[in-house]
Structure formats: C-alpha cells, structure tokens
Amino acid sequence: MKKTDWLNQEIGKWVEGRIISTEQAEKISALYSVSGSSKNTAATLFSILGAICLGLGVILLFAYNWDQLGRSIRTILAFLPLLASGALGYWVLSKHANSAAKCESIAALFFLSIGATMALISQTYHVSDDYNTFFLTWMLAGLPLVYFFNAGVPLIFYLAGITFWIGDCQNRGGHALFYWPLFLLALPKVVEVFKAQSESIRKIWVAWAIVMTQTIALGVSLEKSIPGLWMVIYAFYFGAIEWAGRRFFPHTESFWRNPLNRFGRFGILVLAYLLTFDWPWRETGFLYYRDEGRYHGWASAADYVLFACFGFLALRSWAENLKDKQEELSLLGFFPFLTALIFALNSIRSGFVMPELLFNLLLLAYGIFCVTGGWRKDSLKLVNGGLAVIALILVTRFGDSSWGILTRAFIFIALGAGFLVLNRAFSRKGKKV
Amino acid sequence: MKLKSFFPVYLAILLAIPGAMIYSHEKILKQGEVFMFKTRPVDPYDLFRGRYVVLAFEQDSFEYNGPEHYPNNTVVYLTLGRDKKGFTKIESFSTEKPKSGTYLRAHVSWHEKTRWIYSEKTKTSEAVSANTVRFHFPFSRFYMNERKAPKAEALYRDVNSPDPKKPQIVMAAQVRVLNGSGILENVLVDGQPLAEKTK
C-alpha cells in the first residue's frame, strides 16, 4: 500500500472517530497532498456516474408512460424514487457523512429522483406546463440538498438547472434577471467549497461549473437597456473570475485545475478580440438608452449592480497583479478598464473615438509586449502566446473587407516596417549582451 | 442544532409537494364538471416526461366587440357553455372572475386586430380588420405511451385527409373544470378513449 493511501485511510478513520474535524482532515490532506489519492477519486467518480445513470434511467423508465398501470398505481410509483433516495440520504447523513463517494452519489441520485417524481406526476395528470415551470420547481425543491450533503454534484446540477431555466425564460419573454437571486441562494455553498484548503476534485468541478454556467447566464440575464454595456460588464466579469482563481486556487495555474484563473484571462483576450470588429460598437452607449417593449428600465438595476460588483473585483485583480509585479497580467487586467473608458468615450458621440481601431492597436501592442517580455524572461510560453495574438489580429484584418484594400495595404506595410525595426533593435541588444 | 437534523423535515416537505399536487388534481377530476373541446393532436417529445400529443383546440378564440386591447399572456376567465352537439363553446370572457356559471382561467395568446386573407383574384394577401381574442388553455398536452403517440397523430391525419371517401372522425378533449382550473382527463375519438384506439 502506498504511504499516501495509508494516510488517507487513517485520516478517514480519525474523522469518523471524531479525533479530528473535517477541516483539520482537509488541512492534513493538503499538507501531504493525499486528498486526491487516485484510488479514492476514481471510486468517487464511478459512484457519481453510477448514480447519475441510475437516476436518468428511472426518469426514462417513467417517461415511457405505462398507461396500462392506471392512475392510482402510477401515483404510488411516483413516490418510490423520492422515498428510496430519502432513506438512502438519511443513512448516508447519519453514518457516512464524510464519505465523498457516498455523499456525492446519493445526493446526485436524490436530485434526479425529485425530477423523476415530478415528471411522473405531471405525466399522470397531463400537466401542460413547459420546461420553464418544471425546471424552476425542480431546482428549488433540490436546492436544500446542496446544503445537506457534503457534496458538489447537487450544486453543479443546481447551477446547470437555473442556467437552463433562464435560457428558456428569456426565450419566452420572461425576466432572466431572476437568475441572480437564484444564484445567491447557492452562493454560501460555492464559497464553502472554494474556501476548502485542498484543491480537491470537487472544488475543481464546481469551479468549472461556475465558469461554464455563469459565462452563459451573464449574457442571457443582462437587460441591456444601455446598448453595449454588456461588453464592459463581461470585461469586469472576466477580471473578477481571474481574481477568484488566484484567491481560491493559489497553488496552481494549470488550465484544468484552475479554470477560474485561465478562463478569466482567456475571456479578456477573446472579448478584446471581438471588440476589434465594428459590429459590437454599432449604436451603443447612453444615447441609445431603451426602455420600451422588451426592455425594462427597472430591470436594468441588476446590470448596474453587476457592473459595480464585478468592477470592484476586477480592480482588485489588477491591483494585486500590479503589486506582485506581474507585468503581462497587469496589462491584461487593465483591459477591462480600457473597455469601460473606450465605451464611455464612444457613448459621448458615435465615432468620437474609433473603438475597433483602438482595440486592434491595443491587442497588437499586448502581443508585442508578451513577445518581448517572453524573450527577456526566456519564456517560450509567453513568446508563443504573444505571437498567437499578433497572428490572429493580422490574419483577421488581412481578410476584413470592411477596411479598404489600400488602407489594409498601408497598415500592413507600416506594421511590417515596424517589426523589422524591432528585429534590428533586438539583434543589436543581443550582440551587446 | 446541526443542519442534518432538519433532513426529515425537508423530506416531509418534499413528499408533501407532490402529495398536494395529487390532491388538488384528484379533487378536480372527481368534482369538476365535464366539458368536451374539439381538438387536433400533434406528436412531440419531452425529455423528462416522455411522448405527448399537443392538443390544438377548435374553440380557442372569441369574436370580441369591445374597444380594449388584451396583451399576450393577460389572465382571463372564460365562461363556458355548450353548443347543440354538446361541445364546449366560450360564451364570454373577462379579466374578472365571473360570479356565476362555470369558468376557466386561461391566458390571452393573441389579440388579432388584422387578418391577412389571400385573394385568388389578385394573387396577393389583403389586410382585413378583425377583433378576435385567442386563448391559451391550461391543458394542451396529453401524455401517451411511446408507441401510441405517433399512432394518434397518424390516425387523425389519415382519417381527416381531403379524400371525401375516408370517414371523418371527431376528436375531443374531455376536460374537468372546477373553480377556474381545468384538467385534461382523456382524449376521445368518436367517443372512445384515444389510448384504446391506438392499441
């Protein structure tokens, strides 16, 4: 037996015997890096997959519609998944509250059982509501599971469910901004998972669920009464999750292990790239404020709150990078504020600044800064990243028919000359060294 | 007190929600008045609840004389009556609950002010003034067995083909109505349950 596996087993016994608390167990695990012992992680993964397949199977079994069974038998059957998973849930909470595999799998099964029961009752009584009401009821009924179990899967189901719900809600002309109160209901659990010392598989999954669902939910839920404000809020949002990545995953920068951090940085770059086009800037700003039809002035309050909250966190992210003397990150972290500034200037009068041209120049400057920084620090990753940004801008603009052929020709010649001058400068510096 | 001590309470609430749903539906099914709505089925699929036929109703609108405009999704109360053949007809509607008669709570799906009619003569569509309020009923899905639902649609399509030699059938949704709520009890084909016709 590996030493780490042995220690992991012992820690489990200490927790069950109440010699140490769960928090202390996590701290010891983090110290000896045993929290994610591969055997345990695999067991947890398979138990979750098993429970999810079982739950989905029950849903499909009910969806077949056994009309020969009659209403009363089907009504009794509808309660079976709930009762069974309720009993299992009680057993797990009483006897195995610290077993990740049991908590995750039973909580997942329970969450799906709620859906199965609701589906069978709806089917039996021909309830004609659509996915909208069905999903909202399901998610609210399943929300307490997020807190009862020491598990991440119910939280992931909940986050995915409310995101699906607002998508459907928006489609039907409803108010998708209700996503935020629903998200706030789960926020204490999100914070609890993120505050755990070890970078466990649960923490990583929840982080992935957050970035995947919230990036979609943000776009859907914004009221957009001020056209174009979305770009500033998104820029701040990416800055905020970059900060969260560094705050809650301080020991890793790996893409898979720290999605918040990587997604934040990548998101800023993708957004900046989108803003090099003309279309996001058309008819944007305060002058085009809209408060009629499907736009509601009162609902825009959520946009301004998000603007302020994400703006504050993005500012923190930028300040911390600046303090740590992370040059490339400080520059990247400044992009959201440049976006806000350019948006504000463009709002004064359309065409007052040429925002798409500014973003082309900014991204190009960022690419060059990364290449030169990488060259200085001997970091191939940074050089390649910078070159990728420059190449993307050049290829996009070369084929961009909205800019005249002659304009593009002169810009490319000027850029080519610029790069040659840079090359000359770096060659001389190299010789001196 | 630890959070897990509330788990039995949560479980009880969780069981009470579907219990209450079942109780209210059973009450309407037992005490509600029966109304027959002429209908046409289409067969779609719900990821969680299986196959169902969407029911489109023939009596889903009202020719309105008043000046008000009813925006989409306005809650209205329909006073229900029956025609000579016993099928449901909407006698009146209001945004206020009626004090007498059997009524059904529904939503306005569309207040039609202009109707476009294609003219064979001019080969163009012409706008004609209209004042028709269309409604969305709280029952539009009839869940069926996976194999039977497509048969239900095919049955209606085959029998209602333009070929006059084929027999014409009447499909009707049997709905129980009580205190404004309506529950679909069955769909009948010439008086016989659809599930039996599609065996």
Short mmCIF file of C-alpha atoms in Angstrom, two decimals, chain A residues 73-389:
data_model
loop_
_atom_site.label_atom_id
_atom_site.label_comp_id
_atom_site.label_asym_id
_atom_site.label_seq_id
_atom_site.Cartn_x
_atom_site.Cartn_y
_atom_site.Cartn_z
CA ILE A 73 -50.60 2.75 -9.15
CA ARG A 74 -48.64 5.37 -11.07
CA THR A 75 -49.26 7.89 -8.31
CA ILE A 76 -47.86 5.47 -5.73
CA LEU A 77 -44.92 4.65 -8.03
CA ALA A 78 -44.13 8.35 -8.34
CA PHE A 79 -43.21 8.48 -4.65
CA LEU A 80 -40.88 5.46 -4.77
CA PRO A 81 -37.73 7.23 -6.09
CA LEU A 82 -38.20 10.01 -3.53
CA LEU A 83 -38.74 7.62 -0.64
CA ALA A 84 -35.83 5.37 -1.64
CA SER A 85 -33.36 8.20 -2.13
CA GLY A 86 -34.69 9.91 1.02
CA ALA A 87 -33.97 6.78 3.05
CA LEU A 88 -30.53 6.38 1.45
CA GLY A 89 -29.85 10.06 2.06
CA TYR A 90 -30.73 9.73 5.72
CA TRP A 91 -28.47 6.67 6.07
CA VAL A 92 -25.55 8.49 4.41
CA LEU A 93 -26.03 11.62 6.52
CA SER A 94 -26.20 9.56 9.73
CA LYS A 95 -23.43 7.03 9.09
CA HIS A 96 -21.20 8.20 6.24
CA ALA A 97 -21.38 11.99 6.24
CA ASN A 98 -17.66 12.22 5.48
CA SER A 99 -17.52 9.68 2.67
CA ALA A 100 -17.13 11.70 -0.52
CA ALA A 101 -18.17 8.82 -2.77
CA LYS A 102 -21.37 8.06 -0.83
CA CYS A 103 -22.35 11.71 -0.31
CA GLU A 104 -21.78 12.68 -3.95
CA SER A 105 -23.55 9.66 -5.44
CA ILE A 106 -26.58 9.62 -3.14
CA ALA A 107 -27.03 13.40 -3.42
CA ALA A 108 -26.91 13.07 -7.23
CA LEU A 109 -29.45 10.25 -7.16
CA PHE A 110 -31.70 12.22 -4.80
CA PHE A 111 -31.61 15.30 -7.04
CA LEU A 112 -32.59 13.24 -10.09
CA SER A 113 -35.28 11.40 -8.08
CA ILE A 114 -37.03 14.70 -7.38
CA GLY A 115 -37.18 15.28 -11.15
CA ALA A 116 -38.42 11.72 -11.76
CA THR A 117 -41.25 12.10 -9.21
CA MET A 118 -42.31 15.46 -10.61
CA ALA A 119 -42.19 14.10 -14.16
CA LEU A 120 -44.36 11.08 -13.37
CA ILE A 121 -46.99 13.18 -11.59
CA SER A 122 -47.04 15.70 -14.45
CA GLN A 123 -47.42 12.84 -16.90
CA THR A 124 -50.19 11.11 -14.92
CA TYR A 125 -52.28 14.29 -14.66
CA HIS A 126 -51.35 15.67 -18.09
CA VAL A 127 -49.90 18.84 -16.52
CA SER A 128 -49.27 21.08 -19.50
CA ASP A 129 -46.59 23.39 -18.14
CA ASP A 130 -43.40 23.63 -20.16
CA TYR A 131 -39.75 23.13 -19.18
CA ASN A 132 -39.78 26.57 -17.58
CA THR A 133 -42.04 25.80 -14.61
CA PHE A 134 -40.88 22.20 -14.39
CA PHE A 135 -37.21 23.16 -14.09
CA LEU A 136 -37.74 26.03 -11.67
CA THR A 137 -39.79 23.83 -9.32
CA TRP A 138 -37.24 21.02 -9.60
CA MET A 139 -34.27 23.25 -8.86
CA LEU A 140 -35.92 24.95 -5.88
CA ALA A 141 -37.00 21.59 -4.45
CA GLY A 142 -33.46 20.24 -4.90
CA LEU A 143 -31.66 23.30 -3.52
CA PRO A 144 -31.60 22.11 0.16
CA LEU A 145 -29.64 19.01 -0.97
CA VAL A 146 -26.79 21.40 -1.83
CA TYR A 147 -26.51 22.18 1.87
CA PHE A 148 -27.47 18.87 3.48
CA PHE A 149 -24.75 16.82 1.79
CA ASN A 150 -21.02 17.29 1.88
CA ALA A 151 -21.08 17.09 -1.92
CA GLY A 152 -20.53 19.14 -5.07
CA VAL A 153 -22.78 17.34 -7.57
CA PRO A 154 -26.11 18.82 -6.32
CA LEU A 155 -24.56 22.28 -6.58
CA ILE A 156 -23.42 21.56 -10.14
CA PHE A 157 -26.91 20.24 -11.04
CA TYR A 158 -28.47 23.34 -9.49
CA LEU A 159 -26.17 25.78 -11.32
CA ALA A 160 -26.76 23.98 -14.64
CA GLY A 161 -30.51 23.82 -13.99
CA ILE A 162 -31.00 27.51 -13.23
CA THR A 163 -28.91 28.40 -16.30
CA PHE A 164 -31.12 26.22 -18.47
CA TRP A 165 -34.16 27.78 -16.82
CA ILE A 166 -33.17 31.38 -17.58
CA GLY A 167 -32.38 30.43 -21.20
CA ASP A 168 -35.92 29.11 -21.59
CA CYS A 169 -37.33 32.02 -19.57
CA GLN A 170 -35.67 34.61 -21.82
CA ASN A 171 -36.93 32.79 -24.91
CA ARG A 172 -40.49 33.20 -23.69
CA GLY A 173 -40.09 36.90 -22.92
CA GLY A 174 -39.71 36.36 -19.16
CA HIS A 175 -37.25 38.02 -16.81
CA ALA A 176 -33.94 36.17 -16.85
CA LEU A 177 -32.51 38.51 -14.21
CA PHE A 178 -34.11 36.20 -11.61
CA TYR A 179 -31.03 34.05 -12.23
CA TRP A 180 -29.12 36.22 -9.76
CA PRO A 181 -31.38 35.76 -6.72
CA LEU A 182 -31.41 32.05 -7.53
CA PHE A 183 -27.60 32.04 -7.73
CA LEU A 184 -27.36 33.91 -4.43
CA LEU A 185 -29.29 31.08 -2.78
CA ALA A 186 -26.40 28.74 -3.65
CA LEU A 187 -23.60 31.26 -3.08
CA PRO A 188 -22.82 30.27 0.55
CA LYS A 189 -22.14 26.70 -0.61
CA VAL A 190 -19.98 27.95 -3.51
CA VAL A 191 -17.91 29.97 -1.02
CA GLU A 192 -17.69 26.99 1.35
CA VAL A 193 -16.39 24.72 -1.42
CA PHE A 194 -13.92 27.34 -2.64
CA LYS A 195 -12.62 28.06 0.85
CA ALA A 196 -11.58 24.42 1.38
CA GLN A 197 -7.81 24.21 1.79
CA SER A 198 -7.15 21.33 -0.57
CA GLU A 199 -7.65 21.65 -4.30
CA SER A 200 -9.92 18.63 -4.43
CA ILE A 201 -11.70 17.30 -7.49
CA ARG A 202 -14.96 18.71 -6.04
CA LYS A 203 -13.54 22.21 -5.87
CA ILE A 204 -12.26 21.95 -9.44
CA TRP A 205 -15.61 20.67 -10.75
CA VAL A 206 -17.54 23.41 -9.01
CA ALA A 207 -15.12 25.97 -10.46
CA TRP A 208 -15.73 24.53 -13.94
CA ALA A 209 -19.49 24.60 -13.37
CA ILE A 210 -19.28 28.24 -12.30
CA VAL A 211 -17.33 29.42 -15.33
CA MET A 212 -19.38 27.40 -17.80
CA THR A 213 -22.81 28.36 -16.46
CA GLN A 214 -22.16 31.91 -15.37
CA THR A 215 -20.49 32.97 -18.60
CA ILE A 216 -23.70 31.96 -20.40
CA ALA A 217 -26.06 33.20 -17.67
CA LEU A 218 -24.48 36.64 -17.57
CA GLY A 219 -25.16 37.28 -21.26
CA VAL A 220 -28.72 35.96 -21.04
CA SER A 221 -29.67 37.78 -17.85
CA LEU A 222 -28.45 41.29 -18.71
CA GLU A 223 -31.36 43.60 -19.50
CA LYS A 224 -29.22 45.60 -21.96
CA SER A 225 -31.19 48.85 -21.65
CA ILE A 226 -27.91 50.66 -22.34
CA PRO A 227 -26.77 49.01 -25.55
CA GLY A 228 -23.17 47.87 -25.39
CA LEU A 229 -22.82 47.99 -21.61
CA TRP A 230 -22.61 44.18 -21.81
CA MET A 231 -19.01 44.45 -23.09
CA VAL A 232 -17.90 46.39 -20.00
CA ILE A 233 -19.74 44.04 -17.62
CA TYR A 234 -18.27 40.97 -19.36
CA ALA A 235 -14.77 42.51 -19.23
CA PHE A 236 -15.19 43.15 -15.49
CA TYR A 237 -16.61 39.65 -15.02
CA PHE A 238 -13.55 38.03 -16.60
CA GLY A 239 -11.33 40.23 -14.44
CA ALA A 240 -13.33 39.13 -11.38
CA ILE A 241 -13.04 35.39 -12.06
CA GLU A 242 -9.33 35.83 -12.74
CA TRP A 243 -9.09 37.28 -9.24
CA ALA A 244 -11.20 34.42 -7.81
CA GLY A 245 -8.88 31.90 -9.45
CA ARG A 246 -5.84 33.39 -7.76
CA ARG A 247 -7.65 33.81 -4.45
CA PHE A 248 -9.14 30.30 -4.18
CA PHE A 249 -6.60 28.24 -6.17
CA PRO A 250 -3.32 29.87 -5.12
CA HIS A 251 -1.13 26.81 -5.72
CA THR A 252 -1.88 26.02 -9.32
CA GLU A 253 -2.09 27.77 -12.67
CA SER A 254 -2.94 24.66 -14.68
CA PHE A 255 -5.85 25.15 -17.10
CA TRP A 256 -7.74 22.04 -15.90
CA ARG A 257 -7.04 22.57 -12.21
CA ASN A 258 -7.66 26.33 -12.09
CA PRO A 259 -10.39 27.10 -14.65
CA LEU A 260 -11.35 30.40 -12.97
CA ASN A 261 -7.96 31.93 -13.48
CA ARG A 262 -7.41 30.64 -17.02
CA PHE A 263 -10.96 31.30 -18.13
CA GLY A 264 -10.71 34.86 -16.83
CA ARG A 265 -7.53 35.60 -18.75
CA PHE A 266 -8.69 33.84 -21.89
CA GLY A 267 -12.08 35.56 -21.64
CA ILE A 268 -10.50 39.03 -21.54
CA LEU A 269 -8.49 38.21 -24.66
CA VAL A 270 -11.48 36.76 -26.55
CA LEU A 271 -13.61 39.78 -25.63
CA ALA A 272 -10.85 42.18 -26.67
CA TYR A 273 -10.63 40.31 -29.98
CA LEU A 274 -14.40 40.60 -30.54
CA LEU A 275 -14.13 44.33 -29.87
CA THR A 276 -11.68 44.69 -32.78
CA PHE A 277 -14.75 44.31 -35.02
CA ASP A 278 -17.13 47.07 -35.91
CA TRP A 279 -20.42 45.27 -35.09
CA PRO A 280 -20.27 45.35 -31.26
CA TRP A 281 -19.89 49.13 -31.33
CA ARG A 282 -22.82 50.00 -33.60
CA GLU A 283 -25.47 52.16 -31.91
CA THR A 284 -24.10 51.64 -28.42
CA GLY A 285 -23.96 53.92 -25.40
CA PHE A 286 -26.16 56.07 -23.21
CA LEU A 287 -27.60 57.96 -26.20
CA TYR A 288 -29.34 54.79 -27.34
CA TYR A 289 -30.92 54.03 -23.95
CA ARG A 290 -34.07 51.92 -24.40
CA ASP A 291 -36.95 51.42 -22.01
CA GLU A 292 -39.75 50.14 -24.20
CA GLY A 293 -41.07 46.84 -25.49
CA ARG A 294 -38.97 44.01 -24.10
CA TYR A 295 -36.56 46.37 -22.29
CA HIS A 296 -37.43 47.43 -18.75
CA GLY A 297 -35.63 50.29 -17.06
CA TRP A 298 -36.20 48.86 -13.55
CA ALA A 299 -34.69 45.51 -14.56
CA SER A 300 -31.50 47.29 -15.60
CA ALA A 301 -30.72 47.83 -11.91
CA ALA A 302 -29.28 44.30 -11.89
CA ASP A 303 -26.92 45.31 -14.75
CA TYR A 304 -25.60 48.24 -12.70
CA VAL A 305 -25.16 46.12 -9.56
CA LEU A 306 -23.21 43.52 -11.57
CA PHE A 307 -21.19 46.33 -13.17
CA ALA A 308 -20.22 47.61 -9.69
CA CYS A 309 -19.53 44.20 -8.09
CA PHE A 310 -17.51 42.73 -10.96
CA GLY A 311 -15.80 46.12 -11.47
CA PHE A 312 -14.63 46.12 -7.85
CA LEU A 313 -13.23 42.58 -8.11
CA ALA A 314 -11.59 43.31 -11.47
CA LEU A 315 -9.96 46.35 -9.87
CA ARG A 316 -8.69 44.14 -7.04
CA SER A 317 -7.32 41.66 -9.56
CA TRP A 318 -5.49 44.39 -11.44
CA ALA A 319 -4.11 45.98 -8.25
CA GLU A 320 -2.84 42.62 -6.93
CA ASN A 321 -1.12 41.80 -10.22
CA LEU A 322 0.44 45.24 -10.20
CA LYS A 323 1.64 44.73 -6.62
CA ASP A 324 3.11 41.31 -7.49
CA LYS A 325 4.90 42.94 -10.47
CA GLN A 326 3.21 40.58 -12.93
CA GLU A 327 3.73 42.78 -16.00
CA GLU A 328 1.76 40.83 -18.61
CA LEU A 329 -1.09 40.13 -16.21
CA SER A 330 -1.22 43.75 -15.09
CA LEU A 331 -1.53 44.82 -18.71
CA LEU A 332 -4.20 42.20 -19.37
CA GLY A 333 -6.00 43.17 -16.15
CA PHE A 334 -6.12 46.77 -17.37
CA PHE A 335 -8.11 45.77 -20.48
CA PRO A 336 -11.49 45.79 -18.67
CA PHE A 337 -10.90 49.41 -17.58
CA LEU A 338 -9.81 50.39 -21.08
CA THR A 339 -13.00 48.78 -22.36
CA ALA A 340 -15.02 50.88 -19.90
CA LEU A 341 -13.15 54.05 -20.89
CA ILE A 342 -13.47 53.49 -24.63
CA PHE A 343 -17.15 52.58 -24.21
CA ALA A 344 -17.75 55.80 -22.25
CA LEU A 345 -15.91 57.94 -24.82
CA ASN A 346 -17.74 56.28 -27.69
CA SER A 347 -21.02 56.95 -25.87
CA ILE A 348 -20.47 60.72 -25.97
CA ARG A 349 -20.87 60.67 -29.72
CA SER A 350 -20.77 57.72 -32.08
CA GLY A 351 -17.48 57.90 -33.95
CA PHE A 352 -15.90 60.20 -31.33
CA VAL A 353 -13.21 57.57 -30.99
CA MET A 354 -12.61 54.66 -33.35
CA PRO A 355 -13.07 51.87 -30.80
CA GLU A 356 -12.45 48.93 -33.12
CA LEU A 357 -9.20 50.52 -34.35
CA LEU A 358 -8.12 51.20 -30.76
CA PHE A 359 -8.72 47.57 -29.81
CA ASN A 360 -6.75 46.35 -32.83
CA LEU A 361 -3.83 48.51 -31.71
CA LEU A 362 -4.20 47.51 -28.05
CA LEU A 363 -4.22 43.79 -28.81
CA LEU A 364 -1.29 44.17 -31.17
CA ALA A 365 0.61 46.11 -28.50
CA TYR A 366 -0.23 43.42 -25.96
CA GLY A 367 1.03 40.70 -28.31
CA ILE A 368 4.30 42.58 -28.89
CA PHE A 369 4.67 43.19 -25.16
CA CYS A 370 4.28 39.44 -24.49
CA VAL A 371 6.82 38.52 -27.19
CA THR A 372 9.42 40.99 -25.90
CA GLY A 373 8.65 40.10 -22.25
CA GLY A 374 8.92 36.39 -23.03
CA TRP A 375 12.18 36.97 -24.87
CA ARG A 376 13.58 38.85 -21.85
CA LYS A 377 12.42 36.23 -19.36
CA ASP A 378 13.34 33.33 -21.64
CA SER A 379 9.70 32.12 -21.53
CA LEU A 380 8.73 30.28 -24.70
CA LYS A 381 5.11 30.07 -23.47
CA LEU A 382 4.84 33.85 -23.31
CA VAL A 383 6.56 34.36 -26.69
CA ASN A 384 4.21 31.86 -28.34
CA GLY A 385 1.16 33.40 -26.65
CA GLY A 386 2.15 36.87 -27.87
CA LEU A 387 2.80 35.59 -31.39
CA ALA A 388 -0.62 33.87 -31.42
CA VAL A 389 -2.34 37.17 -30.53
#
